[in-house]
Structure formats: structure tokens, C-alpha cells
Amino acid sequence: MNFRTALLAFSLATAATACGEDAPAPEKKVEAKPEKKAEAKPEKKADAEGVIRLEASDMMKFNADRIEVEGTKVKLELKHTGKMDKKAMGHNFVLLKPGTDPAVWSGKAIAAAATDYVPAGDAEMIAATKLIGGGESDTIEFEVPGPGEYPFLCSFPGHVAMMKGVLVVK
Ligand code: CU
């Protein structure tokens, strides 16, 4: 074996070794980033005076679908920021017991047209404002039994599809 051959043999051996040591390139995993969906509507909390100021509009919407309160005593103002009459675009705020389906419950409310779609003495209802039209407002104070998630809705016929949310008591 002359020097040249020896060198070649050495090079090949080295190359083979290097090749053998080469671990297969790990597959690159593309991690899907969880998309943070922006809340459709902002969350509401009581203001400095301890009042939750909820608004409802001629667009058949509340300006919040989640209300957070601390403690079981709640003071809430519902303001109708629109211009339409309450017969056409009336709004209220009705709070239900945890676990009540607002869509199902609203069926009972529709039958209570004589009392502005609030069935008097309903066992699943905790509190309700008056039914109001554009430019009007109503403030209520009520107490909830304890921490939990309480569904709320507007019980005007058909509005529950667009106007519902949850009041979270911490
Ligand atoms: Cu409404």
C-alpha cells in the first residue's frame, strides 16, 4: 500500500464513519399555534360606584355577553341606547338560575306577554328589569344565592338568539 492508497483508504474510512454517525435529520414539527380568538364582546364589571352598566341597542344586542361580579349583591342598570319603541325593539335583562337554558326558558317568557314577557313568580328566574324602549333605562338590585354562572337574556320574543350571556359570580 503506497502512501496515496493509504490516504485514500483513510479518507474513505473517515467518510464512512462520519456518514454512519450522521443521525437522520429530525423531522421538523410545525407546531400549530393555538389561535386566540378575540372575545366577540367585552366583559362587563361593576364601575367605581358598584353598578354594572349594561346597554342594549336597536341592533338587538347587549354590549356584553359576560358579566363578572364579586359578591352576591348585584346592582345593574340596563340602558336602551336605541331609538325604537319597546313594542318593536323592547329589551330587558332577565337573570336565570345556573343550568337553565335561556333559549328554552324564553318559550315561557313569550307566553307572558301580559307582564312584558316576564312570567311572574317563575321558579327559574332570579331577577328581571322592566321591559324598556329606546332612550329608557332601568336599574335593579338583587342578590344571587352564591358563586356560580348565571345565564341572562332579553326575554322579548325572538331576542334570545342574539341577546344572552352569562353573569359570573366569584
Ligand atoms: Cu331585547
PDB file of N, CA and C in Angstrom, residues 27-97:
ATOM      1  N   GLU A  27     -37.230  15.211  11.997  1.00  0.00           N
ATOM      2  CA  GLU A  27     -38.301  15.898  11.248  1.00  0.00           C
ATOM      3  C   GLU A  27     -38.720  17.148  11.997  1.00  0.00           C
ATOM      4  N   LYS A  28     -38.839  18.148  11.244  1.00  0.00           N
ATOM      5  CA  LYS A  28     -39.254  19.402  11.895  1.00  0.00           C
ATOM      6  C   LYS A  28     -40.761  19.365  12.137  1.00  0.00           C
ATOM      7  N   LYS A  29     -41.076  19.547  13.371  1.00  0.00           N
ATOM      8  CA  LYS A  29     -42.506  19.562  13.691  1.00  0.00           C
ATOM      9  C   LYS A  29     -43.014  20.992  13.662  1.00  0.00           C
ATOM     10  N   VAL A  30     -43.994  21.185  12.876  1.00  0.00           N
ATOM     11  CA  VAL A  30     -44.589  22.522  12.833  1.00  0.00           C
ATOM     12  C   VAL A  30     -45.691  22.554  13.886  1.00  0.00           C
ATOM     13  N   GLU A  31     -45.390  23.268  14.924  1.00  0.00           N
ATOM     14  CA  GLU A  31     -46.392  23.326  15.994  1.00  0.00           C
ATOM     15  C   GLU A  31     -47.460  24.358  15.671  1.00  0.00           C
ATOM     16  N   ALA A  32     -48.661  23.869  15.686  1.00  0.00           N
ATOM     17  CA  ALA A  32     -49.776  24.784  15.415  1.00  0.00           C
ATOM     18  C   ALA A  32     -49.963  25.704  16.613  1.00  0.00           C
ATOM     19  N   LYS A  33     -49.944  26.958  16.347  1.00  0.00           N
ATOM     20  CA  LYS A  33     -50.161  27.898  17.450  1.00  0.00           C
ATOM     21  C   LYS A  33     -51.656  28.016  17.722  1.00  0.00           C
ATOM     22  N   PRO A  34     -52.022  27.842  18.958  1.00  0.00           N
ATOM     23  CA  PRO A  34     -53.456  27.985  19.258  1.00  0.00           C
ATOM     24  C   PRO A  34     -53.904  29.425  18.978  1.00  0.00           C
ATOM     25  N   GLU A  35     -54.915  29.524  18.185  1.00  0.00           N
ATOM     26  CA  GLU A  35     -55.382  30.867  17.834  1.00  0.00           C
ATOM     27  C   GLU A  35     -56.166  31.469  18.975  1.00  0.00           C
ATOM     28  N   LYS A  36     -55.758  32.636  19.327  1.00  0.00           N
ATOM     29  CA  LYS A  36     -56.509  33.323  20.384  1.00  0.00           C
ATOM     30  C   LYS A  36     -57.622  34.111  19.742  1.00  0.00           C
ATOM     31  N   LYS A  37     -58.818  33.634  19.969  1.00  0.00           N
ATOM     32  CA  LYS A  37     -59.951  34.334  19.377  1.00  0.00           C
ATOM     33  C   LYS A  37     -60.347  35.502  20.267  1.00  0.00           C
ATOM     34  N   ALA A  38     -60.465  36.605  19.645  1.00  0.00           N
ATOM     35  CA  ALA A  38     -60.879  37.781  20.409  1.00  0.00           C
ATOM     36  C   ALA A  38     -62.321  37.585  20.851  1.00  0.00           C
ATOM     37  N   GLU A  39     -62.579  37.984  22.066  1.00  0.00           N
ATOM     38  CA  GLU A  39     -63.945  37.885  22.563  1.00  0.00           C
ATOM     39  C   GLU A  39     -64.844  38.737  21.678  1.00  0.00           C
ATOM     40  N   ALA A  40     -65.979  38.179  21.353  1.00  0.00           N
ATOM     41  CA  ALA A  40     -66.894  38.899  20.486  1.00  0.00           C
ATOM     42  C   ALA A  40     -67.329  40.223  21.125  1.00  0.00           C
ATOM     43  N   LYS A  41     -67.533  40.165  22.403  1.00  0.00           N
ATOM     44  CA  LYS A  41     -67.965  41.362  23.109  1.00  0.00           C
ATOM     45  C   LYS A  41     -67.147  41.483  24.384  1.00  0.00           C
ATOM     46  N   PRO A  42     -66.963  42.694  24.843  1.00  0.00           N
ATOM     47  CA  PRO A  42     -66.172  42.846  26.063  1.00  0.00           C
ATOM     48  C   PRO A  42     -66.915  42.342  27.289  1.00  0.00           C
ATOM     49  N   GLU A  43     -66.113  42.081  28.294  1.00  0.00           N
ATOM     50  CA  GLU A  43     -66.653  41.647  29.565  1.00  0.00           C
ATOM     51  C   GLU A  43     -67.061  42.889  30.353  1.00  0.00           C
ATOM     52  N   LYS A  44     -68.061  42.716  31.171  1.00  0.00           N
ATOM     53  CA  LYS A  44     -68.540  43.843  31.984  1.00  0.00           C
ATOM     54  C   LYS A  44     -68.234  43.605  33.441  1.00  0.00           C
ATOM     55  N   LYS A  45     -67.834  44.670  34.087  1.00  0.00           N
ATOM     56  CA  LYS A  45     -67.670  44.620  35.535  1.00  0.00           C
ATOM     57  C   LYS A  45     -68.314  45.867  36.108  1.00  0.00           C
ATOM     58  N   ALA A  46     -68.543  45.822  37.388  1.00  0.00           N
ATOM     59  CA  ALA A  46     -69.149  46.983  38.032  1.00  0.00           C
ATOM     60  C   ALA A  46     -68.204  48.177  37.937  1.00  0.00           C
ATOM     61  N   ASP A  47     -68.760  49.375  37.804  1.00  0.00           N
ATOM     62  CA  ASP A  47     -67.925  50.577  37.753  1.00  0.00           C
ATOM     63  C   ASP A  47     -67.549  51.002  39.175  1.00  0.00           C
ATOM     64  N   ALA A  48     -66.945  52.180  39.282  1.00  0.00           N
ATOM     65  CA  ALA A  48     -66.473  52.655  40.583  1.00  0.00           C
ATOM     66  C   ALA A  48     -67.605  52.773  41.605  1.00  0.00           C
ATOM     67  N   GLU A  49     -68.804  52.993  41.117  1.00  0.00           N
ATOM     68  CA  GLU A  49     -69.947  53.116  42.031  1.00  0.00           C
ATOM     69  C   GLU A  49     -70.580  51.758  42.343  1.00  0.00           C
ATOM     70  N   GLY A  50     -69.982  50.704  41.819  1.00  0.00           N
ATOM     71  CA  GLY A  50     -70.516  49.369  42.103  1.00  0.00           C
ATOM     72  C   GLY A  50     -71.705  48.989  41.237  1.00  0.00           C
ATOM     73  N   VAL A  51     -71.893  49.718  40.137  1.00  0.00           N
ATOM     74  CA  VAL A  51     -73.033  49.444  39.257  1.00  0.00           C
ATOM     75  C   VAL A  51     -72.545  48.819  37.950  1.00  0.00           C
ATOM     76  N   ILE A  52     -73.212  47.758  37.564  1.00  0.00           N
ATOM     77  CA  ILE A  52     -72.932  47.168  36.259  1.00  0.00           C
ATOM     78  C   ILE A  52     -73.808  47.906  35.260  1.00  0.00           C
ATOM     79  N   ARG A  53     -73.198  48.546  34.302  1.00  0.00           N
ATOM     80  CA  ARG A  53     -73.968  49.324  33.330  1.00  0.00           C
ATOM     81  C   ARG A  53     -73.998  48.576  32.003  1.00  0.00           C
ATOM     82  N   LEU A  54     -75.113  47.929  31.808  1.00  0.00           N
ATOM     83  CA  LEU A  54     -75.299  47.120  30.607  1.00  0.00           C
ATOM     84  C   LEU A  54     -76.128  47.922  29.607  1.00  0.00           C
ATOM     85  N   GLU A  55     -75.762  47.816  28.356  1.00  0.00           N
ATOM     86  CA  GLU A  55     -76.503  48.543  27.320  1.00  0.00           C
ATOM     87  C   GLU A  55     -77.098  47.585  26.299  1.00  0.00           C
ATOM     88  N   ALA A  56     -78.244  47.991  25.773  1.00  0.00           N
ATOM     89  CA  ALA A  56     -78.896  47.230  24.712  1.00  0.00           C
ATOM     90  C   ALA A  56     -79.250  48.220  23.606  1.00  0.00           C
ATOM     91  N   SER A  57     -79.182  47.758  22.357  1.00  0.00           N
ATOM     92  CA  SER A  57     -79.316  48.695  21.241  1.00  0.00           C
ATOM     93  C   SER A  57     -80.426  48.297  20.271  1.00  0.00           C
ATOM     94  N   ASP A  58     -80.666  49.165  19.304  1.00  0.00           N
ATOM     95  CA  ASP A  58     -81.614  48.851  18.234  1.00  0.00           C
ATOM     96  C   ASP A  58     -81.105  47.722  17.345  1.00  0.00           C
ATOM     97  N   MET A  59     -79.846  47.366  17.501  1.00  0.00           N
ATOM     98  CA  MET A  59     -79.267  46.255  16.732  1.00  0.00           C
ATOM     99  C   MET A  59     -79.555  44.902  17.391  1.00  0.00           C
ATOM    100  N   MET A  60     -80.428  44.931  18.403  1.00  0.00           N
ATOM    101  CA  MET A  60     -80.800  43.705  19.124  1.00  0.00           C
ATOM    102  C   MET A  60     -79.578  43.054  19.775  1.00  0.00           C
ATOM    103  N   LYS A  61     -78.804  43.890  20.463  1.00  0.00           N
ATOM    104  CA  LYS A  61     -77.597  43.364  21.100  1.00  0.00           C
ATOM    105  C   LYS A  61     -77.374  43.986  22.473  1.00  0.00           C
ATOM    106  N   PHE A  62     -76.841  43.182  23.372  1.00  0.00           N
ATOM    107  CA  PHE A  62     -76.272  43.713  24.611  1.00  0.00           C
ATOM    108  C   PHE A  62     -74.829  44.093  24.293  1.00  0.00           C
ATOM    109  N   ASN A  63     -74.255  44.992  25.082  1.00  0.00           N
ATOM    110  CA  ASN A  63     -72.852  45.332  24.812  1.00  0.00           C
ATOM    111  C   ASN A  63     -71.887  44.463  25.626  1.00  0.00           C
ATOM    112  N   ALA A  64     -72.393  43.376  26.175  1.00  0.00           N
ATOM    113  CA  ALA A  64     -71.530  42.406  26.851  1.00  0.00           C
ATOM    114  C   ALA A  64     -72.243  41.063  26.875  1.00  0.00           C
ATOM    115  N   ASP A  65     -71.476  39.998  26.746  1.00  0.00           N
ATOM    116  CA  ASP A  65     -72.102  38.685  26.899  1.00  0.00           C
ATOM    117  C   ASP A  65     -71.528  37.950  28.108  1.00  0.00           C
ATOM    118  N   ARG A  66     -70.714  38.667  28.864  1.00  0.00           N
ATOM    119  CA  ARG A  66     -70.177  38.111  30.104  1.00  0.00           C
ATOM    120  C   ARG A  66     -70.058  39.236  31.120  1.00  0.00           C
ATOM    121  N   ILE A  67     -70.650  39.007  32.265  1.00  0.00           N
ATOM    122  CA  ILE A  67     -70.597  39.987  33.342  1.00  0.00           C
ATOM    123  C   ILE A  67     -69.960  39.308  34.537  1.00  0.00           C
ATOM    124  N   GLU A  68     -68.974  39.972  35.107  1.00  0.00           N
ATOM    125  CA  GLU A  68     -68.318  39.387  36.276  1.00  0.00           C
ATOM    126  C   GLU A  68     -68.594  40.227  37.498  1.00  0.00           C
ATOM    127  N   VAL A  69     -69.036  39.581  38.553  1.00  0.00           N
ATOM    128  CA  VAL A  69     -69.289  40.321  39.789  1.00  0.00           C
ATOM    129  C   VAL A  69     -68.593  39.639  40.966  1.00  0.00           C
ATOM    130  N   GLU A  70     -68.261  40.467  41.932  1.00  0.00           N
ATOM    131  CA  GLU A  70     -67.667  39.939  43.157  1.00  0.00           C
ATOM    132  C   GLU A  70     -68.708  40.103  44.244  1.00  0.00           C
ATOM    133  N   GLY A  71     -68.994  39.030  44.901  1.00  0.00           N
ATOM    134  CA  GLY A  71     -70.013  39.095  45.938  1.00  0.00           C
ATOM    135  C   GLY A  71     -71.384  38.829  45.355  1.00  0.00           C
ATOM    136  N   THR A  72     -72.338  38.604  46.236  1.00  0.00           N
ATOM    137  CA  THR A  72     -73.649  38.148  45.781  1.00  0.00           C
ATOM    138  C   THR A  72     -74.668  39.267  45.623  1.00  0.00           C
ATOM    139  N   LYS A  73     -74.308  40.480  46.045  1.00  0.00           N
ATOM    140  CA  LYS A  73     -75.241  41.597  45.866  1.00  0.00           C
ATOM    141  C   LYS A  73     -74.888  42.322  44.578  1.00  0.00           C
ATOM    142  N   VAL A  74     -75.871  42.434  43.726  1.00  0.00           N
ATOM    143  CA  VAL A  74     -75.621  42.994  42.396  1.00  0.00           C
ATOM    144  C   VAL A  74     -76.537  44.181  42.143  1.00  0.00           C
ATOM    145  N   LYS A  75     -75.943  45.249  41.600  1.00  0.00           N
ATOM    146  CA  LYS A  75     -76.730  46.400  41.158  1.00  0.00           C
ATOM    147  C   LYS A  75     -76.459  46.566  39.672  1.00  0.00           C
ATOM    148  N   LEU A  76     -77.510  46.530  38.900  1.00  0.00           N
ATOM    149  CA  LEU A  76     -77.348  46.550  37.449  1.00  0.00           C
ATOM    150  C   LEU A  76     -78.287  47.562  36.798  1.00  0.00           C
ATOM    151  N   GLU A  77     -77.716  48.337  35.912  1.00  0.00           N
ATOM    152  CA  GLU A  77     -78.511  49.282  35.135  1.00  0.00           C
ATOM    153  C   GLU A  77     -78.550  48.796  33.691  1.00  0.00           C
ATOM    154  N   LEU A  78     -79.756  48.696  33.156  1.00  0.00           N
ATOM    155  CA  LEU A  78     -79.900  48.396  31.732  1.00  0.00           C
ATOM    156  C   LEU A  78     -80.330  49.679  31.031  1.00  0.00           C
ATOM    157  N   LYS A  79     -79.583  50.038  30.011  1.00  0.00           N
ATOM    158  CA  LYS A  79     -79.896  51.250  29.258  1.00  0.00           C
ATOM    159  C   LYS A  79     -80.137  50.866  27.803  1.00  0.00           C
ATOM    160  N   HIS A  80     -81.245  51.341  27.282  1.00  0.00           N
ATOM    161  CA  HIS A  80     -81.559  51.107  25.860  1.00  0.00           C
ATOM    162  C   HIS A  80     -81.006  52.302  25.089  1.00  0.00           C
ATOM    163  N   THR A  81     -79.946  52.078  24.354  1.00  0.00           N
ATOM    164  CA  THR A  81     -79.261  53.178  23.677  1.00  0.00           C
ATOM    165  C   THR A  81     -79.881  53.490  22.314  1.00  0.00           C
ATOM    166  N   GLY A  82     -80.903  52.734  21.934  1.00  0.00           N
ATOM    167  CA  GLY A  82     -81.504  52.943  20.621  1.00  0.00           C
ATOM    168  C   GLY A  82     -82.620  53.975  20.635  1.00  0.00           C
ATOM    169  N   LYS A  83     -83.402  53.960  19.556  1.00  0.00           N
ATOM    170  CA  LYS A  83     -84.490  54.917  19.408  1.00  0.00           C
ATOM    171  C   LYS A  83     -85.843  54.224  19.253  1.00  0.00           C
ATOM    172  N   MET A  84     -85.805  52.931  19.041  1.00  0.00           N
ATOM    173  CA  MET A  84     -87.045  52.221  18.716  1.00  0.00           C
ATOM    174  C   MET A  84     -87.936  52.007  19.937  1.00  0.00           C
ATOM    175  N   ASP A  85     -89.224  51.949  19.651  1.00  0.00           N
ATOM    176  CA  ASP A  85     -90.232  51.742  20.685  1.00  0.00           C
ATOM    177  C   ASP A  85     -90.104  50.354  21.310  1.00  0.00           C
ATOM    178  N   LYS A  86     -90.555  50.271  22.549  1.00  0.00           N
ATOM    179  CA  LYS A  86     -90.402  48.966  23.228  1.00  0.00           C
ATOM    180  C   LYS A  86     -91.305  47.888  22.630  1.00  0.00           C
ATOM    181  N   LYS A  87     -92.341  48.317  21.884  1.00  0.00           N
ATOM    182  CA  LYS A  87     -93.203  47.308  21.236  1.00  0.00           C
ATOM    183  C   LYS A  87     -92.487  46.643  20.061  1.00  0.00           C
ATOM    184  N   ALA A  88     -91.553  47.372  19.455  1.00  0.00           N
ATOM    185  CA  ALA A  88     -90.833  46.829  18.303  1.00  0.00           C
ATOM    186  C   ALA A  88     -89.461  46.283  18.678  1.00  0.00           C
ATOM    187  N   MET A  89     -88.799  46.979  19.600  1.00  0.00           N
ATOM    188  CA  MET A  89     -87.423  46.591  19.967  1.00  0.00           C
ATOM    189  C   MET A  89     -87.246  46.748  21.476  1.00  0.00           C
ATOM    190  N   GLY A  90     -88.189  46.157  22.209  1.00  0.00           N
ATOM    191  CA  GLY A  90     -88.091  46.223  23.665  1.00  0.00           C
ATOM    192  C   GLY A  90     -86.976  45.323  24.173  1.00  0.00           C
ATOM    193  N   HIS A  91     -86.336  45.783  25.251  1.00  0.00           N
ATOM    194  CA  HIS A  91     -85.284  44.965  25.861  1.00  0.00           C
ATOM    195  C   HIS A  91     -85.481  44.891  27.371  1.00  0.00           C
ATOM    196  N   ASN A  92     -85.076  43.788  27.924  1.00  0.00           N
ATOM    197  CA  ASN A  92     -84.969  43.671  29.371  1.00  0.00           C
ATOM    198  C   ASN A  92     -83.747  42.823  29.686  1.00  0.00           C
ATOM    199  N   PHE A  93     -83.487  42.697  30.960  1.00  0.00           N
ATOM    200  CA  PHE A  93     -82.408  41.828  31.425  1.00  0.00           C
ATOM    201  C   PHE A  93     -83.044  40.864  32.400  1.00  0.00           C
ATOM    202  N   VAL A  94     -82.986  39.582  32.072  1.00  0.00           N
ATOM    203  CA  VAL A  94     -83.558  38.562  32.950  1.00  0.00           C
ATOM    204  C   VAL A  94     -82.442  37.609  33.352  1.00  0.00           C
ATOM    205  N   LEU A  95     -82.302  37.422  34.663  1.00  0.00           N
ATOM    206  CA  LEU A  95     -81.269  36.519  35.170  1.00  0.00           C
ATOM    207  C   LEU A  95     -81.909  35.204  35.615  1.00  0.00           C
ATOM    208  N   LEU A  96     -81.300  34.114  35.194  1.00  0.00           N
ATOM    209  CA  LEU A  96     -81.847  32.786  35.486  1.00  0.00           C
ATOM    210  C   LEU A  96     -80.915  31.989  36.404  1.00  0.00           C
ATOM    211  N   LYS A  97     -81.466  30.958  36.984  1.00  0.00           N
ATOM    212  CA  LYS A  97     -80.659  30.093  37.850  1.00  0.00           C
ATOM    213  C   LYS A  97     -79.646  29.309  37.020  1.00  0.00           C
TER     214      LYS A  97
END
